[in-house]
Short mmCIF file of C-alpha atoms in Angstrom, two decimals:
data_model
loop_
_atom_site.label_atom_id
_atom_site.label_comp_id
_atom_site.label_asym_id
_atom_site.label_seq_id
_atom_site.Cartn_x
_atom_site.Cartn_y
_atom_site.Cartn_z
CA MET Q 1 -59.25 -31.82 197.57
CA VAL Q 2 -57.81 -30.78 194.16
CA TRP Q 3 -61.30 -31.25 192.53
CA LEU Q 4 -62.89 -28.87 195.04
CA LEU Q 5 -60.09 -26.23 194.64
CA ALA Q 6 -60.44 -26.37 190.78
CA ARG Q 7 -64.24 -25.74 191.14
CA ARG Q 8 -63.86 -23.00 193.65
CA THR Q 9 -61.22 -21.47 191.29
CA LEU Q 10 -63.48 -21.46 188.25
CA ARG Q 11 -66.47 -20.08 190.24
CA ARG Q 12 -64.40 -17.24 191.53
CA ALA Q 13 -63.72 -15.83 188.21
CA LEU Q 14 -67.19 -16.55 187.11
CA SER Q 15 -67.32 -14.15 184.13
CA ARG Q 16 -64.27 -15.35 182.62
CA THR Q 17 -65.29 -18.93 183.16
CA VAL Q 18 -68.90 -18.44 181.48
CA LEU Q 19 -66.97 -16.96 178.47
CA LEU Q 20 -64.27 -19.75 178.34
CA VAL Q 21 -67.28 -22.26 178.45
CA ALA Q 22 -69.14 -20.53 175.81
CA GLY Q 23 -66.14 -20.69 173.62
CA VAL Q 24 -65.41 -24.25 174.05
CA THR Q 25 -68.94 -25.08 173.55
CA ILE Q 26 -68.95 -23.36 170.26
CA ALA Q 27 -66.00 -25.27 169.02
CA GLY Q 28 -67.39 -28.47 170.62
CA ALA Q 29 -70.64 -28.12 168.71
CA LEU Q 30 -68.67 -27.85 165.44
CA LEU Q 31 -66.59 -30.92 166.46
CA PHE Q 32 -69.89 -32.85 167.07
CA ASP Q 33 -71.42 -31.73 163.81
CA MET Q 34 -68.26 -32.75 161.97
CA SER Q 35 -68.51 -36.11 163.66
CA MET Q 36 -71.98 -36.60 162.39
CA LEU Q 37 -71.15 -35.37 158.78
CA GLY Q 38 -67.78 -37.66 158.55
CA GLY Q 39 -69.61 -40.83 158.04
CA GLY Q 40 -73.64 -39.43 158.15
CA LEU Q 41 -74.37 -40.14 154.54
CA GLU Q 42 -73.05 -43.68 154.54
CA ARG Q 43 -75.11 -44.41 157.71
CA SER Q 44 -78.20 -43.17 156.23
CA LEU Q 45 -77.58 -44.83 153.10
CA ALA Q 46 -77.05 -48.05 154.74
CA LEU Q 47 -80.35 -47.61 156.96
CA SER Q 48 -82.35 -46.88 153.72
CA LEU Q 49 -80.75 -49.96 151.82
CA GLY Q 50 -81.35 -52.20 154.86
CA ARG Q 51 -84.92 -51.36 154.99
CA LEU Q 52 -85.39 -52.92 151.61
CA HIS Q 53 -86.17 -56.60 151.78
CA TYR Q 54 -83.49 -57.76 149.45
CA GLU Q 55 -79.60 -57.97 150.17
CA LEU Q 56 -77.98 -57.94 146.65
CA ARG Q 57 -78.10 -55.80 143.47
CA VAL Q 58 -76.85 -57.62 140.32
CA LEU Q 59 -75.64 -54.85 137.81
CA PRO Q 60 -73.71 -54.76 134.54
CA ALA Q 61 -70.02 -54.86 135.67
CA GLY Q 62 -68.47 -51.56 136.69
CA THR Q 63 -71.89 -49.63 137.21
CA LEU Q 64 -74.09 -48.41 140.06
CA PRO Q 65 -77.85 -48.71 140.17
CA PHE Q 66 -79.14 -46.29 137.31
CA ALA Q 67 -75.90 -44.41 137.07
CA THR Q 68 -75.72 -45.43 133.28
CA GLU Q 69 -78.00 -46.71 130.47
CA ALA Q 70 -76.25 -49.98 130.57
CA THR Q 71 -78.59 -53.09 130.74
CA ILE Q 72 -78.56 -56.81 131.45
CA PRO Q 73 -79.49 -58.61 128.23
CA ASP Q 74 -81.45 -61.90 128.81
CA ALA Q 75 -81.97 -60.90 132.61
CA GLY Q 76 -85.03 -62.98 132.92
CA ARG Q 77 -83.08 -66.29 132.32
CA ALA Q 78 -80.25 -64.83 134.74
CA ALA Q 79 -82.64 -64.30 137.51
CA ARG Q 80 -84.21 -67.55 137.02
CA ARG Q 81 -80.73 -69.37 137.39
CA ILE Q 82 -79.76 -67.22 140.44
CA ALA Q 83 -83.10 -67.87 142.02
CA ALA Q 84 -82.69 -71.60 141.55
CA HIS Q 85 -79.40 -71.25 144.03
CA PRO Q 86 -80.22 -73.00 147.44
CA GLU Q 87 -79.59 -69.77 149.41
CA VAL Q 88 -81.70 -67.55 147.45
CA ALA Q 89 -85.37 -66.82 148.08
CA TRP Q 90 -86.17 -64.90 144.91
CA ALA Q 91 -84.31 -63.09 142.13
CA ALA Q 92 -86.43 -60.27 139.99
CA PRO Q 93 -85.48 -58.09 137.24
CA LEU Q 94 -86.29 -54.33 137.43
CA LEU Q 95 -85.90 -51.92 134.43
CA GLY Q 96 -85.55 -47.99 134.95
CA THR Q 97 -85.63 -45.41 132.30
CA THR Q 98 -86.94 -41.80 131.62
CA LEU Q 99 -90.22 -41.48 129.66
CA TYR Q 100 -92.46 -38.66 128.68
CA ALA Q 101 -95.97 -38.67 130.57
CA GLU Q 102 -98.89 -36.86 129.05
CA ALA Q 103 -102.18 -35.89 130.64
CA ASN Q 104 -104.71 -33.04 130.75
CA GLU Q 105 -102.82 -31.32 127.83
CA ARG Q 106 -99.52 -31.21 129.72
CA ARG Q 107 -96.48 -33.10 129.20
CA ARG Q 108 -93.59 -34.07 131.96
CA ALA Q 109 -90.52 -36.15 131.81
CA ALA Q 110 -90.64 -38.85 134.70
CA PHE Q 111 -88.45 -41.66 135.79
CA ALA Q 112 -90.21 -45.03 135.19
CA TYR Q 113 -89.80 -48.42 136.98
CA GLY Q 114 -90.70 -51.54 135.36
CA LEU Q 115 -91.56 -53.83 138.32
CA THR Q 116 -92.50 -57.59 138.72
CA PRO Q 117 -95.14 -58.39 141.60
CA GLU Q 118 -92.48 -60.10 144.04
CA VAL Q 119 -90.38 -57.03 144.27
CA PRO Q 120 -91.36 -54.98 147.42
CA ASP Q 121 -90.48 -51.63 148.88
CA ILE Q 122 -89.54 -49.82 145.92
CA VAL Q 123 -92.82 -48.20 145.93
CA ARG Q 124 -95.24 -47.51 148.78
CA VAL Q 125 -98.84 -47.34 147.67
CA GLU Q 126 -101.13 -44.52 149.26
CA GLY Q 127 -104.48 -45.77 150.20
CA PRO Q 128 -106.49 -48.58 148.34
CA GLY Q 129 -104.92 -49.16 145.13
CA ARG Q 130 -106.39 -50.55 141.79
CA ALA Q 131 -105.12 -51.81 138.67
CA GLY Q 132 -102.67 -49.42 136.81
CA VAL Q 133 -99.67 -47.53 137.10
CA VAL Q 134 -98.55 -46.06 140.38
CA VAL Q 135 -97.45 -42.16 140.26
CA ASN Q 136 -95.77 -40.03 142.92
CA ARG Q 137 -97.17 -36.83 144.13
CA PRO Q 138 -94.88 -34.31 141.93
CA LEU Q 139 -96.16 -36.29 138.83
CA ALA Q 140 -99.83 -36.40 139.88
CA GLU Q 141 -99.50 -32.52 140.80
CA ALA Q 142 -97.74 -31.77 137.50
CA LEU Q 143 -100.21 -33.48 135.34
CA ASP Q 144 -103.33 -33.16 137.70
CA LEU Q 145 -103.70 -36.89 137.80
CA ARG Q 146 -106.07 -38.82 140.31
CA PRO Q 147 -106.48 -42.62 140.43
CA GLY Q 148 -108.63 -43.75 137.63
CA ASP Q 149 -107.39 -41.12 135.01
CA THR Q 150 -105.66 -42.12 131.82
CA LEU Q 151 -102.19 -41.41 131.15
CA ARG Q 152 -99.99 -41.37 127.76
CA LEU Q 153 -96.35 -42.53 128.05
CA ALA Q 154 -93.99 -42.21 125.09
CA THR Q 155 -90.24 -42.99 125.05
CA ARG Q 156 -89.07 -39.78 122.98
CA ILE Q 157 -90.38 -36.89 121.42
CA SER Q 158 -89.83 -36.36 117.70
CA PRO Q 159 -87.54 -33.50 116.85
CA GLN Q 160 -89.28 -32.77 113.70
CA THR Q 161 -92.84 -32.78 114.65
CA GLY Q 162 -92.77 -32.30 118.41
CA THR Q 163 -95.09 -35.35 118.90
CA PRO Q 164 -94.52 -38.34 121.15
CA GLU Q 165 -93.39 -41.52 119.58
CA ARG Q 166 -93.83 -45.24 120.75
CA VAL Q 167 -96.91 -44.29 122.85
CA ILE Q 168 -98.96 -46.49 125.24
CA THR Q 169 -102.03 -45.51 127.14
CA VAL Q 170 -102.31 -46.56 130.65
CA ARG Q 171 -104.43 -45.96 133.76
CA VAL Q 172 -103.43 -44.59 137.06
CA GLY Q 173 -104.09 -47.07 139.45
CA ALA Q 174 -102.73 -45.25 142.75
CA LEU Q 175 -100.56 -42.53 144.25
CA GLY Q 176 -97.40 -43.81 145.84
CA GLU Q 177 -93.95 -42.94 147.32
CA PHE Q 178 -90.74 -44.15 145.85
CA ALA Q 179 -87.57 -45.18 147.66
CA PHE Q 180 -84.66 -42.83 146.77
CA ASP Q 181 -86.66 -40.14 144.91
CA LEU Q 182 -84.82 -36.89 144.47
CA ALA Q 183 -86.36 -33.72 145.47
CA GLY Q 184 -89.26 -32.83 143.12
CA GLN Q 185 -88.62 -35.95 140.97
CA ARG Q 186 -91.40 -37.16 139.06
CA THR Q 187 -91.72 -40.94 139.27
CA LEU Q 188 -94.04 -43.83 138.10
CA ALA Q 189 -94.04 -47.73 138.15
CA LEU Q 190 -95.82 -50.18 135.74
CA PRO Q 191 -95.25 -53.85 134.90
CA LEU Q 192 -92.04 -54.78 133.83
CA ALA Q 193 -93.53 -56.54 130.62
CA ASP Q 194 -95.14 -53.27 129.69
CA LEU Q 195 -92.06 -51.16 129.98
CA GLN Q 196 -90.14 -53.67 127.85
CA ALA Q 197 -92.61 -53.73 125.35
CA LEU Q 198 -92.79 -49.85 125.12
CA LEU Q 199 -89.15 -49.62 124.96
CA GLY Q 200 -88.78 -52.29 122.41
CA ALA Q 201 -86.40 -53.97 124.67
CA GLY Q 202 -85.84 -57.84 124.65
CA ALA Q 203 -88.18 -59.74 126.89
CA GLY Q 204 -85.51 -60.42 129.34
CA GLU Q 205 -83.50 -56.90 129.37
CA ALA Q 206 -83.43 -55.16 132.78
CA SER Q 207 -81.27 -52.56 134.42
CA LEU Q 208 -80.64 -54.71 137.50
CA LEU Q 209 -81.56 -57.79 139.21
CA LEU Q 210 -82.65 -57.70 142.78
CA VAL Q 211 -81.86 -60.74 144.88
CA LYS Q 212 -83.34 -61.92 148.34
CA VAL Q 213 -81.24 -64.41 150.11
CA ARG Q 214 -82.76 -66.96 152.36
CA PRO Q 215 -82.62 -66.28 156.33
CA GLY Q 216 -79.15 -67.22 157.72
CA ALA Q 217 -77.56 -67.29 154.13
CA ASP Q 218 -74.36 -65.12 153.76
CA PRO Q 219 -75.01 -62.31 151.16
CA GLU Q 220 -71.39 -61.96 150.48
CA ARG Q 221 -71.02 -65.66 149.53
CA VAL Q 222 -74.07 -65.47 147.31
CA ALA Q 223 -72.45 -62.52 145.62
CA ALA Q 224 -69.27 -64.34 145.01
CA TRP Q 225 -71.09 -67.15 143.38
CA ILE Q 226 -73.10 -64.75 141.08
CA GLU Q 227 -70.01 -62.91 139.99
CA ASP Q 228 -68.33 -66.32 139.23
CA ALA Q 229 -71.25 -67.61 137.35
CA PHE Q 230 -71.74 -64.35 135.48
CA PRO Q 231 -68.51 -62.72 134.81
CA ALA Q 232 -70.14 -59.72 133.01
CA LEU Q 233 -72.05 -58.81 136.17
CA ASP Q 234 -71.35 -57.17 139.68
CA ALA Q 235 -73.45 -58.50 142.64
CA LEU Q 236 -73.45 -55.70 145.22
CA SER Q 237 -74.34 -56.19 148.77
CA VAL Q 238 -75.34 -53.34 150.98
CA ALA Q 239 -71.91 -53.16 152.57
CA ALA Q 240 -70.44 -53.13 148.94
CA ILE Q 241 -72.62 -50.07 147.79
CA VAL Q 242 -71.79 -48.35 151.05
CA ALA Q 243 -68.04 -48.87 150.43
CA GLU Q 244 -68.36 -47.77 146.97
CA ILE Q 245 -70.38 -44.57 148.18
CA ARG Q 246 -67.71 -44.12 150.85
CA ARG Q 247 -64.93 -44.11 148.13
CA GLN Q 248 -66.66 -41.68 145.92
CA LEU Q 249 -67.43 -39.33 148.73
CA THR Q 250 -64.25 -39.24 150.53
CA TYR Q 251 -64.07 -35.30 150.10
CA PHE Q 252 -66.74 -35.30 152.93
CA ALA Q 253 -64.63 -37.11 155.26
CA HIS Q 254 -61.55 -34.70 154.36
CA PHE Q 255 -63.79 -31.87 155.14
CA ALA Q 256 -65.08 -33.11 158.44
CA THR Q 257 -61.65 -34.17 159.52
CA VAL Q 258 -60.13 -30.61 158.52
CA LEU Q 259 -62.97 -28.90 160.40
CA SER Q 260 -62.73 -31.00 163.25
CA ALA Q 261 -58.88 -30.26 163.65
CA VAL Q 262 -59.71 -26.73 163.51
CA SER Q 263 -62.36 -26.85 166.16
CA LEU Q 264 -60.07 -28.89 168.51
CA LEU Q 265 -57.17 -26.20 168.05
CA VAL Q 266 -59.42 -23.44 168.79
CA ALA Q 267 -60.64 -25.10 172.10
CA PHE Q 268 -57.13 -26.01 172.88
CA LEU Q 269 -55.69 -22.56 172.37
CA LEU Q 270 -58.73 -20.86 173.99
CA ILE Q 271 -58.33 -23.27 177.32
CA GLY Q 272 -54.56 -22.66 177.14
CA ALA Q 273 -54.65 -19.02 176.94
CA VAL Q 274 -57.32 -18.12 179.50
CA LEU Q 275 -55.68 -20.72 182.05
CA THR Q 276 -52.09 -19.30 181.57
CA LEU Q 277 -53.59 -15.71 182.22
CA ALA Q 278 -55.20 -17.25 185.44
CA VAL Q 279 -52.00 -18.88 186.66
CA GLY Q 280 -50.19 -15.77 186.11
CA GLU Q 281 -52.63 -13.71 188.21
CA ARG Q 282 -52.66 -16.57 190.95
CA LEU Q 283 -48.88 -17.04 191.41
CA GLY Q 284 -48.96 -15.78 194.83
CA GLU Q 285 -52.03 -18.12 195.63
CA LEU Q 286 -50.36 -21.13 194.20
CA ALA Q 287 -46.95 -20.44 195.97
CA ALA Q 288 -48.83 -20.27 199.29
CA LEU Q 289 -50.55 -23.42 198.59
CA ARG Q 290 -47.07 -25.08 197.97
CA ALA Q 291 -45.96 -23.44 201.23
CA ILE Q 292 -48.58 -25.08 203.22
CA GLY Q 293 -47.87 -28.38 201.94
CA LEU Q 294 -49.75 -28.94 198.62
CA SER Q 295 -47.07 -31.12 196.65
CA ARG Q 296 -46.08 -29.97 193.14
CA ALA Q 297 -47.63 -32.95 191.37
CA ARG Q 298 -50.91 -32.01 193.07
CA LEU Q 299 -50.61 -28.51 192.00
CA VAL Q 300 -50.01 -29.50 188.50
CA LEU Q 301 -52.98 -31.79 188.66
CA LEU Q 302 -55.12 -28.69 190.10
CA ILE Q 303 -54.36 -26.80 186.87
CA LEU Q 304 -55.17 -29.84 184.70
CA MET Q 305 -58.32 -30.67 186.41
CA GLU Q 306 -59.41 -26.78 185.88
CA GLY Q 307 -59.09 -27.41 182.22
CA LEU Q 308 -61.04 -30.84 182.46
CA VAL Q 309 -63.81 -29.07 184.27
CA VAL Q 310 -64.23 -26.36 181.76
CA ALA Q 311 -64.19 -29.33 178.95
CA GLY Q 312 -66.56 -31.43 181.12
CA VAL Q 313 -69.07 -28.43 181.52
CA SER Q 314 -68.83 -27.51 177.97
CA THR Q 315 -69.39 -31.09 176.46
CA PRO Q 316 -73.15 -31.48 177.15
CA LEU Q 317 -73.72 -27.82 175.94
CA ALA Q 318 -71.77 -28.51 172.84
CA LEU Q 319 -73.83 -31.79 172.16
CA LEU Q 320 -77.02 -30.03 172.46
CA LEU Q 321 -75.95 -26.99 170.34
CA GLY Q 322 -74.41 -29.37 167.59
CA ALA Q 323 -77.62 -31.24 167.40
CA ALA Q 324 -79.68 -27.93 167.21
CA ILE Q 325 -77.65 -26.68 164.39
CA SER Q 326 -77.26 -29.96 162.35
CA ASP Q 327 -80.93 -29.79 161.09
CA PRO Q 328 -80.50 -26.38 159.21
CA LEU Q 329 -77.08 -27.61 157.97
CA ASP Q 330 -78.61 -30.78 156.69
CA ALA Q 331 -81.26 -29.11 155.13
CA ILE Q 332 -78.88 -26.77 152.97
CA LEU Q 333 -76.86 -29.89 151.77
CA ARG Q 334 -80.06 -31.93 151.09
CA SER Q 335 -81.21 -29.18 148.90
CA ALA Q 336 -78.25 -29.87 146.42
CA PRO Q 337 -79.22 -31.53 143.15
CA GLY Q 338 -79.15 -35.17 142.96
CA VAL Q 339 -79.67 -35.96 146.55
CA PRO Q 340 -82.46 -38.48 147.34
CA CYS Q 341 -85.09 -37.05 149.77
CA GLU Q 342 -84.59 -39.80 152.36
CA LEU Q 343 -80.88 -39.45 152.91
CA HIS Q 344 -79.19 -37.30 155.41
CA PHE Q 345 -75.76 -35.93 155.76
CA PHE Q 346 -75.73 -35.19 159.45
CA VAL Q 347 -76.65 -38.39 161.28
CA GLY Q 348 -76.16 -38.78 165.07
CA SER Q 349 -74.84 -41.88 166.48
CA PRO Q 350 -73.36 -43.25 169.69
CA ALA Q 351 -69.94 -43.14 168.13
CA ALA Q 352 -70.28 -39.63 167.33
CA VAL Q 353 -71.23 -38.63 170.73
CA ALA Q 354 -68.14 -40.89 172.31
CA ARG Q 355 -65.75 -39.32 169.76
CA THR Q 356 -66.82 -35.83 170.76
CA VAL Q 357 -66.85 -36.39 174.50
CA ALA Q 358 -63.52 -37.91 174.46
CA LEU Q 359 -61.81 -35.33 172.12
CA LEU Q 360 -63.37 -32.37 174.05
CA LEU Q 361 -62.15 -33.84 177.41
CA LEU Q 362 -58.75 -34.68 176.09
CA THR Q 363 -58.44 -31.20 174.48
CA GLY Q 364 -59.28 -29.60 177.71
CA THR Q 365 -56.80 -31.49 179.68
CA LEU Q 366 -54.06 -30.95 176.93
CA GLY Q 367 -54.94 -27.19 176.89
CA ALA Q 368 -54.38 -26.70 180.43
CA ALA Q 369 -50.85 -28.65 180.16
CA TYR Q 370 -48.60 -25.27 179.49
CA PRO Q 371 -50.32 -23.48 182.75
CA ALA Q 372 -49.68 -26.47 184.78
CA TRP Q 373 -46.21 -26.80 183.59
CA VAL Q 374 -45.79 -23.06 184.60
CA ALA Q 375 -47.45 -23.86 187.95
CA GLY Q 376 -45.19 -26.83 188.43
CA ARG Q 377 -42.03 -24.82 187.90
CA LEU Q 378 -43.02 -22.16 190.34
CA ASN Q 379 -40.28 -20.96 192.73
CA VAL Q 380 -42.11 -20.83 196.00
CA ALA Q 381 -39.79 -18.41 198.04
CA ALA Q 382 -39.01 -16.27 195.13
CA THR Q 383 -42.66 -15.79 194.54
CA LEU Q 384 -43.81 -15.34 197.90
CA HIS Q 385 -41.13 -12.60 198.39
CA ARG Q 386 -42.02 -10.85 195.34
CA GLU Q 387 -45.92 -10.89 196.39
CA VAL Q 388 -45.15 -9.26 199.78
CA GLN Q 389 -43.09 -6.47 198.21
#
């Protein structure tokens, strides 16, 4: 009965109810977007890292992948020792640096990966490949490259003559897509030994080691063993990298928390104000309901139910609106410099949906608490007497 009364009351003042639902929907959409933003980058990074078929990155202690120019000396020997561990399937060194690429009388800086054949997923080759380096589309377009073309790579440009130094000539084998490329980043991949020779690095020098553990093995246990065996190195699992990124991006969580609180406060005040006005206009009706036998508790429940119905109707609309506006917001944030193309800031999840639904329904009920309290304290005789005067 209370449920039916709540619905009829809201339908009777349809215009006011529609405006109230619209306001709560907008606040709820902001809440949903902030729920997605709060951990969206972490979830997106974890998904991207999880798609790569290796679990550990071994780096110079205190660094993140390619965050510094620090390298692992004698990385080849370290990789062989790690690969000999019974829980490790393979371990491979990877070297990354910036080179100058020159072709067709054009010169561009590009990030170069030095890879060994066993490392998968760093680059996805487009179409049938041939022997040679793999370049991504931004680099190919910048230098007008096609498979089969020759390319000159240099480590530096002489400040006196403007000519490239330490140059090798390679052939373009294929075009490819690279994991974690930034927007517009020019990237290429060549054999590790060739890049080490070009840089004049030691035969075993690398930026990091990639480690694949055997099925059923615990990556955290292997990481602990690596750090014990090589005190100058850190072994980071996907969870450890995500935790470090979370620590560095706490301002996103704080930003999302503040805006979530603002959206809930707006919804709370909106429902409270509109229902308080509505109760004020219906005092005679509420007193009559009490007079014909509706208990005080059920009268309070009636007002609380009205707040819950408003929140319940607004919730699916808020989820749809929030999902619709999250794409353009995500595009704005992803356009910032230094953001890899495949990462997203607004990532939906069952937890984000559940959090939004629970908070909106709770806010709708709490927003109706004050008008419910007013209705509960209603003096039936005095109110009816005042209404008939």
